Amino acid sequence: MLNIVTNRFLHLVFILLGLILWGTPALADNQKNSVIEKIKIEGNSYFSDGKIKDQMSLKENRWYNLFKKRRLSLKKAELDQASINFLYHTHGFLGAECEINAEERKKNSCLVKVKIKEGIQTKLGKIILKGGLPEFEEKARKRLKSLKEGEPFNWNKLDEVAFDIKTIYANNGHPYADVQILVSEGEVRFTSDVTFEVDEDKKVFFGKVTYQGLKLTKQNMASRELTIKEGEIYSRERIMDSQQRVYSTGLFSYISLKAKDVEQKPDKPDFVLRVIERKPTYISIRTELAQNQQEYLTLDFTGEWGNRNLFGTSRKIGISAYYGFKIVQDIERLSNRFTLRYVEPWFLGTRTLLDLDVYYEPGVKSSVQKYRIESYGGNINFSREYTRYTKVWLTHSYQQVNIYSIPPEELETYKEEKGINIRRKIILSGEKDTRSNIFIPLDGSFTQLYTEYVGGFMGGDNNFFKMGFSWSRYNNLSRRKTLNVLATRVKFGYAVGLTRADRIPTFDRFYMGGASTMRGYKENNMGPTDEGGDPAGGKVMIVGNLEYRRALFWKFGYTIFVDVGNLWEEIRHVNTKNFKLTSGLGIQFFTPVGPLRLDYGRQIPIKESPQTGRFHLSILYAF
């Protein structure tokens, strides 16, 4: 019986050497820049020609490659040889070999031959866990479940499992734990039994932390962000959390938190936090030129000065001025605004961020604007991260508007015409986000709760209460981290006046229909309408979405979805018979800023409702 003992580092070295150094593609000097007429795959039976060609950077020249022909390259051939070997080795063909050579065809063109010796495919036999501590056995066995008896043998996957088991121990006081992988012949032919042998080593505690690079910043501004404390049980996760928290202060361009003398395996390792500080003061100037709907140009100018590390205390202050101009024959000022902002990251000695801003708009009186409208106000916002995934906000907004040079009897009419509303409100909101990727979620969930109290004892022109709730869940149907996801969402909204006489402004109501809620309907075109037949928004909203997302090829993916929901004027009007239903298909192109998607949704007729469809072009998934 053959026993092979290895570890993660040796596996990686073995794979890299095997892939990169396994022979050199046989290319003659006169072929190294030849146009590739055809690529021929020989000796493959497990993978199709197309699958193997997908791994290659060498491509056959096509008729449309007029200006940049696809040519032979030694570097690309070496890379392709390594990629094909890697494909086979990670599917159990441990002895697979690949050779790439070229045959001259016509002048300056060649045939690329890929010769493959697949060999025997090895599959996993029994998966065994030995050693370790009883209190961590359940977590370790849960990680072993990702390996299935009978699946292709894959050293990379075994290394990942071993690393994850080591991480379990490293997060619970055993950073020196070692996991060895022992491979032996299985009872079934061409199978290998795998044993993960755990040596937990000694228990370790955090030592002291010293600091390097703090010249402008007080030491306790960094130390208060650390979750590692002297004498507490060692945890790799807390080290990573500490680094993230220190970096999120915005004071440093680089941070590193590392243990001293790791080679000596101390029982109580000391740590060094090294940082590179950012310059505390900054100045920014922004300009924007745009075409107004009234067919004249507008020029916006914004200047800002700030300090992100006031007196080395991590407090922030900023002052900005905004000016807006109208450009016709002359330049005429339209508006201006002055803002002062102050941020206290640790309010009252707790990790609660206080963000305060006040503004003043003196207003202008001109040929365009008959009266001068002065406004001032501010926002005070408290936010707190309770865990890595959970955050809560509490915000109070105050606004005051004064209109000068206007007769008192015209004041209310003028405010209604111009859409001027004095708004004072309190907002309480929170979210929990366990998604691994916010642009393309493969797993986890996202929960949001939002409540808003407007007017009431604070005064203002509007008085109502509004709340919203949304919950999304992403179930990965694949064992690998690939796009094969069943995504679901439920979303509710409710708004009500503080008294029966209080109406809710149109822009504060809920709107539905379109790319992010109910595909198959026009944007924000569902629910109650006004006297002219235009959407008036609703006070009650219910939405449910079910969507299957799958990778297609290259940077494309597709979705199949079902949307259900509606809007109502009052909660007493809600009835399941009024629910609208749509379904459809979508295609996505994945960009660095998220998927660009084109969806086609079709209304499913219920009773007398018509069956119509609509295309929607948008960026990011609907939820």
Coordinates of C-alpha atoms in Angstrom, one line a residue:
M1 CA 0.0 0.0 0.0
L2 CA 1.3 3.4 -1.0
N3 CA 1.1 6.3 1.5
I4 CA 1.7 9.8 0.5
V5 CA 2.0 12.5 3.1
T6 CA 1.9 16.0 2.0
N7 CA 0.7 19.5 2.9
R8 CA -0.8 22.5 1.2
F9 CA 2.5 24.2 0.4
L10 CA 4.1 21.1 -1.1
H11 CA 1.0 20.4 -3.2
L12 CA 1.0 23.9 -4.7
V13 CA 4.7 23.6 -5.5
F14 CA 4.2 20.2 -7.1
I15 CA 1.3 21.4 -9.3
L16 CA 3.1 24.6 -10.4
L17 CA 6.3 22.7 -11.3
G18 CA 4.3 20.0 -13.1
L19 CA 2.3 22.4 -15.1
I20 CA 4.9 24.9 -16.0
L21 CA 8.0 22.7 -16.5
W22 CA 6.4 19.6 -18.1
G23 CA 8.1 19.8 -21.4
T24 CA 8.3 22.7 -23.8
P25 CA 6.0 22.9 -26.9
A26 CA 7.8 21.7 -30.0
L27 CA 7.8 24.8 -32.2
A28 CA 10.3 25.5 -34.9
D29 CA 11.7 29.1 -35.1
N30 CA 10.0 29.7 -38.4
Q31 CA 6.6 28.7 -37.0
K32 CA 6.6 30.9 -33.9
N33 CA 4.7 33.7 -35.6
S34 CA 2.7 31.7 -38.1
V35 CA -1.1 32.3 -38.5
I36 CA -3.1 29.4 -36.9
E37 CA -5.1 27.8 -39.6
K38 CA -6.5 25.0 -37.5
I39 CA -6.2 23.4 -34.0
K40 CA -6.5 19.6 -33.9
I41 CA -7.1 17.7 -30.6
E42 CA -5.9 14.1 -30.4
G43 CA -6.2 11.4 -27.7
N44 CA -9.0 13.0 -25.7
S45 CA -12.1 11.0 -24.8
Y46 CA -13.2 12.4 -21.4
F47 CA -13.3 16.0 -22.5
S48 CA -14.6 17.3 -25.8
D49 CA -12.6 19.2 -28.3
G50 CA -14.5 22.3 -27.5
K51 CA -13.9 22.0 -23.7
I52 CA -10.1 21.7 -24.3
K53 CA -10.1 24.6 -26.8
D54 CA -11.9 26.7 -24.2
Q55 CA -8.8 26.3 -21.9
M56 CA -6.5 27.6 -24.6
S57 CA -5.3 31.1 -25.4
L58 CA -4.2 30.0 -28.9
K59 CA -7.2 30.3 -31.2
E60 CA -7.9 29.5 -34.8
N61 CA -7.8 32.4 -37.2
R62 CA -11.2 33.4 -38.6
W63 CA -12.2 35.2 -41.8
Y64 CA -13.1 38.3 -39.7
N65 CA -9.6 38.6 -38.2
L66 CA -8.5 40.9 -41.0
F67 CA -6.4 43.4 -39.1
K68 CA -5.1 41.3 -36.2
K69 CA -4.6 37.7 -37.2
R70 CA -4.4 35.0 -34.6
R71 CA -0.7 33.8 -34.6
L72 CA 1.3 31.1 -32.9
S73 CA 3.1 32.1 -29.8
L74 CA 5.6 30.1 -27.7
K75 CA 4.5 31.7 -24.5
K76 CA 0.8 31.1 -25.2
A77 CA 1.6 27.5 -26.2
E78 CA 3.4 26.9 -22.8
L79 CA 0.4 28.4 -21.0
D80 CA -2.1 26.3 -22.9
Q81 CA -0.1 23.1 -22.2
A82 CA -0.2 24.0 -18.5
S83 CA -3.9 24.8 -18.6
I84 CA -4.8 21.5 -20.3
N85 CA -2.7 19.5 -17.8
F86 CA -4.4 21.4 -14.9
L87 CA -7.8 20.6 -16.3
Y88 CA -7.1 16.8 -16.4
H89 CA -5.2 16.8 -13.1
T90 CA -8.1 18.4 -11.3
H91 CA -10.5 15.8 -12.7
G92 CA -8.6 12.8 -11.4
F93 CA -6.3 12.1 -14.3
L94 CA -3.1 12.5 -12.2
G95 CA -0.8 11.1 -14.8
A96 CA -2.2 13.0 -17.8
E97 CA 0.2 14.5 -20.2
C98 CA -0.2 17.1 -22.9
E99 CA 2.0 18.1 -25.8
I100 CA 1.6 20.9 -28.2
N101 CA 3.4 21.2 -31.6
A102 CA 2.8 22.8 -34.9
E103 CA 3.0 21.7 -38.5
E104 CA 3.6 24.1 -41.4
R105 CA 0.7 24.3 -43.9
K106 CA 1.0 27.1 -46.4
K107 CA 3.4 30.0 -46.3
N108 CA 3.2 31.7 -42.9
S109 CA 0.4 29.4 -41.6
C110 CA 0.3 26.3 -39.5
L111 CA -1.7 23.4 -38.0
V112 CA -1.5 23.2 -34.2
K113 CA -1.7 19.7 -32.8
V114 CA -2.6 19.0 -29.2
K115 CA -1.7 15.5 -28.2
I116 CA -3.2 14.2 -25.0
K117 CA -2.4 11.1 -23.0
E118 CA -5.3 10.9 -20.5
G119 CA -4.2 7.9 -18.5
I120 CA -6.4 6.4 -15.7
Q121 CA -8.9 8.5 -13.8
T122 CA -8.6 8.2 -10.0
K123 CA -11.7 8.7 -7.9
L124 CA -12.1 9.4 -4.2
G125 CA -12.7 6.4 -1.9
K126 CA -13.4 6.8 1.8
I127 CA -12.9 10.2 3.5
I128 CA -11.5 9.8 7.1
L129 CA -10.8 12.3 9.8
K130 CA -8.2 11.4 12.5
G131 CA -6.8 13.3 15.5
G132 CA -7.7 16.8 16.6
L133 CA -9.8 18.0 19.5
P134 CA -13.4 16.7 20.2
E135 CA -14.9 20.2 20.5
F136 CA -13.9 21.0 16.9
E137 CA -14.7 17.6 15.3
E138 CA -18.2 18.5 14.3
K139 CA -17.1 21.6 12.4
A140 CA -14.3 19.7 10.7
R141 CA -16.6 16.9 9.6
K142 CA -19.0 19.5 8.2
R143 CA -16.2 20.8 6.0
L144 CA -15.5 17.2 4.8
K145 CA -19.0 17.0 3.4
S146 CA -17.8 19.0 0.4
L147 CA -15.9 15.8 -0.6
K148 CA -18.0 13.0 -2.1
E149 CA -17.0 9.4 -2.4
G150 CA -16.7 8.5 -6.1
E151 CA -16.0 12.0 -7.4
P152 CA -12.8 12.7 -9.3
F153 CA -9.6 13.0 -7.2
N154 CA -8.5 16.6 -7.0
W155 CA -5.5 17.6 -5.0
N156 CA -6.6 21.3 -5.0
K157 CA -9.9 20.5 -3.4
L158 CA -8.2 18.3 -0.8
D159 CA -5.8 21.2 0.0
E160 CA -8.8 23.6 0.4
V161 CA -10.5 21.3 2.9
A162 CA -7.2 20.9 4.8
F163 CA -6.8 24.6 4.9
D164 CA -10.3 25.2 6.1
I165 CA -9.8 22.7 9.0
K166 CA -6.6 24.5 9.9
T167 CA -8.6 27.8 9.9
I168 CA -11.1 26.3 12.4
Y169 CA -8.3 25.6 14.8
A170 CA -6.5 28.9 14.1
N171 CA -9.7 30.8 15.0
N172 CA -9.9 28.9 18.3
G173 CA -6.5 29.3 19.8
H174 CA -4.4 26.8 17.7
P175 CA -2.6 28.7 15.0
Y176 CA 0.1 26.1 14.8
A177 CA -2.3 23.3 14.1
D178 CA -1.2 21.0 11.2
V179 CA -3.4 18.9 8.9
Q180 CA -1.7 16.2 6.8
I181 CA -3.3 14.5 3.9
L182 CA -2.6 10.8 3.7
V183 CA -3.6 9.0 0.5
S184 CA -3.9 5.2 0.1
E185 CA -5.3 2.8 -2.4
G186 CA -9.0 2.2 -1.9
E187 CA -10.9 -1.1 -1.8
V188 CA -12.4 -0.3 -5.1
R189 CA -10.2 -0.3 -8.2
F190 CA -8.8 3.1 -9.3
T191 CA -10.0 4.8 -6.1
S192 CA -7.9 6.4 -3.3
D193 CA -8.9 6.7 0.3
V194 CA -8.0 10.0 1.9
T195 CA -7.3 10.6 5.6
F196 CA -7.0 14.1 7.1
E197 CA -4.8 13.7 10.2
V198 CA -5.0 16.7 12.5
D199 CA -2.3 17.7 15.0
E200 CA -3.8 20.6 17.0
D201 CA -0.5 21.6 18.7
K202 CA -0.5 23.9 21.8
K203 CA -3.0 26.5 22.8
V204 CA -2.0 30.1 22.0
F205 CA -3.0 33.5 23.5
F206 CA -2.5 37.1 22.1
G207 CA 0.4 39.1 23.4
K208 CA 1.1 42.8 23.2
V209 CA 0.7 45.1 20.2
T210 CA 3.3 47.6 19.2
Y211 CA 2.7 50.4 16.6
Q212 CA 4.9 51.7 13.8
G213 CA 4.2 54.6 11.4
L214 CA 1.9 56.7 13.6
K215 CA 3.3 60.2 13.2
L216 CA 0.2 62.3 12.8
T217 CA -2.3 60.0 14.5
K218 CA -2.7 59.3 18.2
Q219 CA -2.0 55.7 19.1
N220 CA -5.4 55.0 20.8
M221 CA -7.1 56.0 17.5
A222 CA -5.7 52.7 16.0
S223 CA -5.7 50.6 19.2
R224 CA -9.4 51.1 19.9
E225 CA -10.2 49.5 16.5
L226 CA -8.4 46.3 17.4
T227 CA -10.4 43.3 18.4
I228 CA -7.4 41.4 19.7
K229 CA -6.6 41.9 23.4
E230 CA -3.6 40.7 25.4
G231 CA -4.2 37.5 27.2
E232 CA -7.3 36.5 25.1
I233 CA -7.4 33.3 23.0
Y234 CA -5.8 33.6 19.6
S235 CA -8.1 34.0 16.6
R236 CA -7.0 34.5 13.0
E237 CA -10.5 35.9 12.2
R238 CA -10.1 38.6 14.8
I239 CA -6.7 39.6 13.3
M240 CA -8.4 40.0 9.9
D241 CA -11.3 42.0 11.5
S242 CA -8.8 44.2 13.3
Q243 CA -7.0 45.0 10.0
Q244 CA -10.3 45.8 8.3
R245 CA -11.5 48.1 11.1
V246 CA -8.2 50.0 11.2
Y247 CA -8.2 50.5 7.4
S248 CA -11.9 51.6 7.4
T249 CA -11.0 54.6 9.5
G250 CA -9.8 56.2 6.3
L251 CA -6.6 57.5 8.0
F252 CA -4.2 55.0 6.4
S253 CA -3.2 54.0 2.8
Y254 CA -1.6 50.8 4.1
I255 CA -1.9 48.7 7.2
S256 CA -0.3 45.4 8.3
L257 CA -0.9 43.4 11.5
K258 CA 1.5 40.6 11.9
A259 CA 2.9 38.4 14.7
K260 CA 6.5 38.5 15.8
D261 CA 8.9 35.5 15.8
V262 CA 6.3 33.1 14.2
E263 CA 9.0 30.6 13.4
Q264 CA 9.7 30.1 17.2
K265 CA 6.0 29.3 17.8
P266 CA 5.6 31.4 20.9
D267 CA 2.8 30.7 23.4
K268 CA 1.9 34.3 23.6
P269 CA 3.0 36.0 20.3
D270 CA 3.3 39.8 20.2
F271 CA 2.0 41.7 17.2
V272 CA 3.2 44.7 15.2
L273 CA 0.7 47.1 13.6
R274 CA 2.5 48.9 10.7
V275 CA 0.7 51.8 8.9
I276 CA 1.3 54.4 6.3
E277 CA -0.8 57.5 7.1
R278 CA -2.7 59.5 4.5
K279 CA -2.3 63.3 4.3
P280 CA -5.0 64.7 6.6
T281 CA -6.0 67.8 4.7
Y282 CA -7.5 67.8 1.2
I283 CA -9.0 70.3 -1.3
S284 CA -11.3 69.3 -4.2
I285 CA -12.8 71.4 -7.0
R286 CA -15.6 70.0 -9.3
T287 CA -17.3 71.7 -12.2
E288 CA -20.2 70.4 -14.3
L289 CA -21.7 71.8 -17.5
A290 CA -25.1 70.6 -18.6
Q291 CA -28.0 71.4 -20.9
N292 CA -31.2 72.5 -19.1
Q293 CA -34.7 71.5 -20.3
Q294 CA -35.4 75.2 -20.9
E295 CA -32.7 75.1 -23.6
Y296 CA -30.0 77.0 -21.8
L297 CA -26.6 75.8 -20.3
T298 CA -26.0 75.5 -16.6
L299 CA -22.6 75.6 -15.0
D300 CA -22.2 74.1 -11.5
F301 CA -19.1 74.8 -9.4
T302 CA -18.3 73.0 -6.1
G303 CA -15.2 73.7 -3.9
E304 CA -14.4 71.8 -0.7
W305 CA -11.8 71.8 2.0
G306 CA -11.5 69.1 4.6
N307 CA -9.4 67.5 7.3
R308 CA -9.9 63.7 7.8
N309 CA -7.7 63.5 11.0
L310 CA -8.4 66.6 13.0
F311 CA -5.6 67.1 15.6
G312 CA -4.7 63.4 15.2
T313 CA -8.0 62.3 16.7
S314 CA -9.6 60.6 13.7
R315 CA -12.4 63.3 13.7
K316 CA -13.3 64.8 10.4
I317 CA -14.4 68.3 9.3
G318 CA -15.3 69.6 5.9
I319 CA -16.5 72.9 4.4
S320 CA -18.0 73.1 0.9
A321 CA -19.5 75.8 -1.3
Y322 CA -21.7 75.2 -4.3
Y323 CA -22.7 77.8 -7.0
G324 CA -25.0 77.2 -9.9
F325 CA -25.1 79.5 -12.9
K326 CA -27.3 80.0 -16.0
I327 CA -25.4 80.7 -19.2
V328 CA -27.4 82.4 -22.0
Q329 CA -25.9 85.7 -23.3
D330 CA -24.6 86.5 -19.8
I331 CA -23.8 84.4 -16.8
E332 CA -26.6 84.6 -14.1
R333 CA -26.4 83.0 -10.7
L334 CA -29.2 80.5 -10.0
S335 CA -28.4 79.1 -6.6
N336 CA -25.8 78.6 -4.0
R337 CA -25.3 76.4 -1.0
F338 CA -22.8 76.3 1.9
T339 CA -22.3 73.2 3.9
L340 CA -20.3 72.4 7.1
R341 CA -19.8 68.7 8.0
Y342 CA -18.3 67.1 11.2
V343 CA -17.8 63.4 11.9
E344 CA -17.0 61.9 15.3
P345 CA -16.2 58.1 14.7
W346 CA -16.5 57.2 18.4
F347 CA -19.4 59.1 19.9
L348 CA -19.3 59.0 23.8
G349 CA -16.5 56.5 23.8
T350 CA -18.5 53.8 21.9
R351 CA -18.0 52.6 18.3
T352 CA -21.0 54.7 17.2
L353 CA -20.3 57.1 14.3
L354 CA -21.8 60.6 14.6
D355 CA -22.1 62.4 11.2
L356 CA -23.4 66.0 11.5
D357 CA -23.9 68.4 8.6
V358 CA -25.6 71.8 8.5
Y359 CA -26.3 73.8 5.3
Y360 CA -27.4 77.3 4.3
E361 CA -28.9 78.4 1.0
P362 CA -29.3 82.2 0.9
G363 CA -31.3 82.0 -2.4
V364 CA -31.2 84.5 -5.2
K365 CA -33.7 86.9 -6.7
S366 CA -33.4 87.4 -10.5
S367 CA -35.4 87.7 -13.7
V368 CA -35.8 83.9 -13.6
Q369 CA -36.8 83.7 -10.0
K370 CA -39.3 86.3 -8.9
Y371 CA -39.0 85.7 -5.1
R372 CA -36.0 84.9 -3.0
I373 CA -36.2 81.5 -1.3
E374 CA -33.9 81.0 1.7
S375 CA -33.5 77.6 3.3
Y376 CA -31.3 76.1 6.0
G377 CA -31.2 72.9 7.9
G378 CA -29.1 69.9 8.7
N379 CA -28.9 66.2 9.4
I380 CA -27.6 64.3 12.4
N381 CA -26.9 60.7 11.8
F382 CA -25.8 57.9 14.2
S383 CA -24.6 54.6 12.8
R384 CA -23.3 51.5 14.5
E385 CA -21.8 48.2 13.3
Y386 CA -22.9 45.5 15.7
T387 CA -21.3 42.7 13.8
R388 CA -19.4 42.3 10.5
Y389 CA -22.8 41.8 8.7
T390 CA -25.2 44.0 10.7
K391 CA -25.5 47.8 10.8
V392 CA -28.0 50.3 12.2
W393 CA -28.7 53.9 11.4
L394 CA -30.6 56.7 13.3
T395 CA -31.1 60.0 11.4
H396 CA -32.8 63.2 12.2
S397 CA -33.3 65.8 9.4
Y398 CA -34.4 69.4 9.9
Q399 CA -35.3 71.9 7.3
Q400 CA -36.6 75.5 7.3
V401 CA -37.7 77.5 4.3
N402 CA -38.3 81.3 4.1
I403 CA -39.7 83.0 1.1
Y404 CA -39.2 86.8 0.8
S405 CA -40.9 89.5 -1.2
I406 CA -44.1 87.5 -1.6
P407 CA -47.6 88.6 -0.5
P408 CA -48.8 86.4 2.3
E409 CA -52.0 85.4 0.4
E410 CA -49.8 83.9 -2.4
L411 CA -47.4 82.0 -0.2
E412 CA -49.2 78.6 -0.1
T413 CA -50.1 78.7 -3.8
Y414 CA -46.5 79.5 -4.7
K415 CA -45.1 76.7 -2.5
E416 CA -47.5 74.2 -4.1
E417 CA -46.5 75.3 -7.6
K418 CA -42.8 75.1 -6.9
G419 CA -43.1 71.9 -5.0
I420 CA -41.6 73.4 -1.8
N421 CA -42.1 71.2 1.2
I422 CA -40.7 71.9 4.7
R423 CA -39.6 68.4 5.8
R424 CA -38.5 67.3 9.2
K425 CA -38.1 63.7 9.9
I426 CA -36.6 60.9 12.0
I427 CA -35.4 57.7 10.2
L428 CA -34.5 54.4 11.9
S429 CA -33.0 51.7 9.6
G430 CA -30.9 48.6 9.7
E431 CA -29.5 45.9 7.5
K432 CA -27.9 42.5 7.6
D433 CA -25.8 41.5 4.6
T434 CA -24.1 38.1 4.4
R435 CA -23.6 38.1 0.7
S436 CA -20.1 37.1 -0.5
N437 CA -20.4 39.5 -3.5
I438 CA -22.8 42.4 -3.7
F439 CA -22.7 42.6 -7.5
I440 CA -23.1 38.9 -8.2
P441 CA -24.4 37.2 -5.1
L442 CA -23.6 33.4 -5.0
D443 CA -24.8 32.8 -1.5
G444 CA -26.0 34.5 1.7
S445 CA -28.8 36.9 2.3
F446 CA -29.6 40.6 2.5
T447 CA -32.2 42.0 4.9
Q448 CA -33.3 45.7 5.2
L449 CA -35.7 47.4 7.5
Y450 CA -36.6 51.1 7.1
T451 CA -38.9 53.3 9.2
E452 CA -39.5 57.0 8.7
Y453 CA -41.5 59.4 10.9
V454 CA -42.2 62.8 9.2
G455 CA -43.6 65.9 10.8
G456 CA -45.7 65.4 13.9
F457 CA -44.1 67.1 17.0
M458 CA -41.2 68.3 14.8
G459 CA -43.5 70.5 12.6
G460 CA -43.2 70.9 8.8
D461 CA -45.6 70.6 5.9
N462 CA -46.1 66.9 5.9
N463 CA -47.2 64.4 8.7
F464 CA -46.9 60.7 8.0
F465 CA -45.3 57.4 9.0
K466 CA -43.6 55.1 6.4
M467 CA -41.9 51.7 6.7
G468 CA -40.3 49.2 4.4
F469 CA -38.9 45.7 4.7
S470 CA -37.0 43.6 2.2
W471 CA -35.4 40.2 2.5
S472 CA -33.4 38.4 -0.3
R473 CA -31.9 35.0 -0.2
Y474 CA -29.4 33.4 -2.5
N475 CA -29.1 29.6 -2.6
N476 CA -26.2 28.2 -4.6
L477 CA -27.2 25.0 -6.3
S478 CA -23.7 24.1 -7.2
R479 CA -21.0 22.8 -4.9
R480 CA -18.5 25.0 -6.6
K481 CA -18.4 28.8 -6.4
T482 CA -20.1 29.2 -9.8
L483 CA -23.2 31.1 -10.9
N484 CA -25.9 28.5 -10.4
V485 CA -28.2 30.4 -8.0
L486 CA -31.9 30.4 -7.0
A487 CA -32.6 33.9 -5.7
T488 CA -35.7 34.9 -3.9
R489 CA -37.0 38.2 -2.5
V490 CA -40.0 39.5 -0.5
K491 CA -40.6 43.2 -0.2
F492 CA -43.2 45.1 1.8
G493 CA -44.0 48.8 2.2
Y494 CA -46.6 50.7 4.1
A495 CA -47.3 54.5 4.6
V496 CA -50.0 56.2 6.6
G497 CA -50.8 59.8 7.6
L498 CA -50.5 60.6 11.3
T499 CA -54.1 61.7 11.3
R500 CA -57.0 61.1 8.9
A501 CA -56.6 64.6 7.4
D502 CA -52.9 64.2 6.6
R503 CA -52.2 63.3 3.0
I504 CA -48.9 61.6 1.8
P505 CA -47.1 63.6 -0.9
T506 CA -46.9 61.9 -4.3
F507 CA -43.1 61.6 -4.2
D508 CA -43.2 59.8 -0.8
R509 CA -45.5 57.1 -2.0
F510 CA -44.4 53.6 -3.2
Y511 CA -44.1 53.0 -7.0
M512 CA -43.9 49.6 -8.8
G513 CA -43.3 48.2 -12.2
G514 CA -40.2 47.9 -14.3
A515 CA -36.7 46.4 -14.2
S516 CA -36.3 46.1 -10.4
T517 CA -39.8 45.2 -9.2
M518 CA -42.3 43.8 -11.7
R519 CA -40.8 43.1 -15.1
G520 CA -43.4 43.2 -17.9
Y521 CA -44.8 46.6 -16.8
K522 CA -43.7 50.1 -17.6
E523 CA -41.4 51.7 -15.0
N524 CA -43.3 52.9 -12.0
N525 CA -46.6 52.4 -13.9
M526 CA -48.6 50.1 -11.6
G527 CA -51.2 50.8 -8.9
P528 CA -53.4 53.8 -8.3
T529 CA -53.6 56.6 -10.9
D530 CA -54.7 60.3 -10.7
E531 CA -57.5 62.0 -12.5
G532 CA -55.4 62.3 -15.6
G533 CA -54.5 58.6 -15.6
D534 CA -50.9 59.1 -14.5
P535 CA -49.4 56.9 -11.8
A536 CA -50.1 58.3 -8.4
G537 CA -48.2 55.8 -6.2
G538 CA -49.6 53.7 -3.4
K539 CA -49.5 53.5 0.3
V540 CA -49.2 49.7 0.5
M541 CA -46.7 47.6 -1.6
I542 CA -46.2 43.9 -1.7
V543 CA -43.6 42.3 -4.1
G544 CA -42.3 38.8 -4.4
N545 CA -39.6 37.6 -6.8
L546 CA -38.2 34.2 -7.7
E547 CA -35.2 34.1 -10.1
Y548 CA -32.9 31.3 -11.3
R549 CA -29.5 32.6 -12.4
R550 CA -26.9 30.6 -14.3
A551 CA -23.6 31.2 -16.1
L552 CA -23.9 30.8 -19.9
F553 CA -20.5 31.2 -21.6
W554 CA -17.6 33.7 -21.4
K555 CA -18.9 36.8 -19.6
F556 CA -22.6 36.0 -20.2
G557 CA -25.3 34.6 -18.0
Y558 CA -29.0 34.1 -18.1
T559 CA -32.0 34.2 -15.8
I560 CA -35.5 32.8 -15.6
F561 CA -37.8 34.8 -13.3
V562 CA -41.3 35.1 -11.9
D563 CA -42.5 38.4 -10.3
V564 CA -45.7 38.9 -8.3
G565 CA -47.2 41.8 -6.4
N566 CA -49.1 45.1 -6.6
L567 CA -49.8 48.5 -5.1
W568 CA -52.9 49.7 -3.2
E569 CA -54.2 53.0 -2.0
E570 CA -55.2 51.7 1.5
I571 CA -54.3 48.6 3.5
R572 CA -58.0 47.6 3.6
H573 CA -57.9 47.3 -0.2
V574 CA -55.3 44.6 -0.2
N575 CA -56.6 41.4 -1.7
T576 CA -54.9 38.4 -3.1
K577 CA -57.2 38.6 -6.1
N578 CA -55.5 41.9 -7.1
F579 CA -52.0 40.4 -7.3
K580 CA -50.3 40.8 -10.7
L581 CA -48.1 38.1 -12.1
T582 CA -45.3 38.2 -14.6
S583 CA -42.6 35.9 -15.8
G584 CA -39.8 36.0 -18.4
L585 CA -36.2 35.5 -19.4
G586 CA -33.1 37.6 -19.2
I587 CA -29.5 37.7 -20.4
Q588 CA -26.6 39.4 -18.6
F589 CA -23.1 40.6 -19.6
F590 CA -20.8 40.8 -16.6
T591 CA -18.8 44.0 -16.3
P592 CA -16.4 45.2 -13.5
V593 CA -19.3 47.3 -12.0
G594 CA -21.9 44.5 -12.1
P595 CA -24.0 42.7 -14.7
L596 CA -25.5 44.7 -17.6
R597 CA -28.9 42.9 -18.2
L598 CA -31.6 42.7 -20.7
D599 CA -34.8 41.2 -19.4
Y600 CA -38.0 40.3 -21.2
G601 CA -41.1 40.1 -18.9
R602 CA -44.5 39.1 -19.9
Q603 CA -47.7 39.7 -18.0
I604 CA -49.6 36.6 -17.2
P605 CA -53.3 37.2 -17.7
I606 CA -55.5 37.0 -14.6
K607 CA -59.2 37.4 -15.2
E608 CA -59.6 40.4 -17.6
S609 CA -56.0 41.7 -17.5
P610 CA -54.3 41.7 -20.9
Q611 CA -51.3 39.6 -21.8
T612 CA -48.5 42.0 -22.8
G613 CA -44.7 41.9 -22.7
R614 CA -41.9 44.4 -22.3
F615 CA -38.1 44.6 -22.5
H616 CA -36.0 46.1 -19.7
L617 CA -32.4 47.2 -20.0
S618 CA -30.6 47.9 -16.7
I619 CA -27.4 47.4 -14.7
L620 CA -27.1 45.1 -11.7
Y621 CA -29.5 42.3 -10.8
A622 CA -33.1 43.2 -9.9
F623 CA -32.2 42.3 -6.3

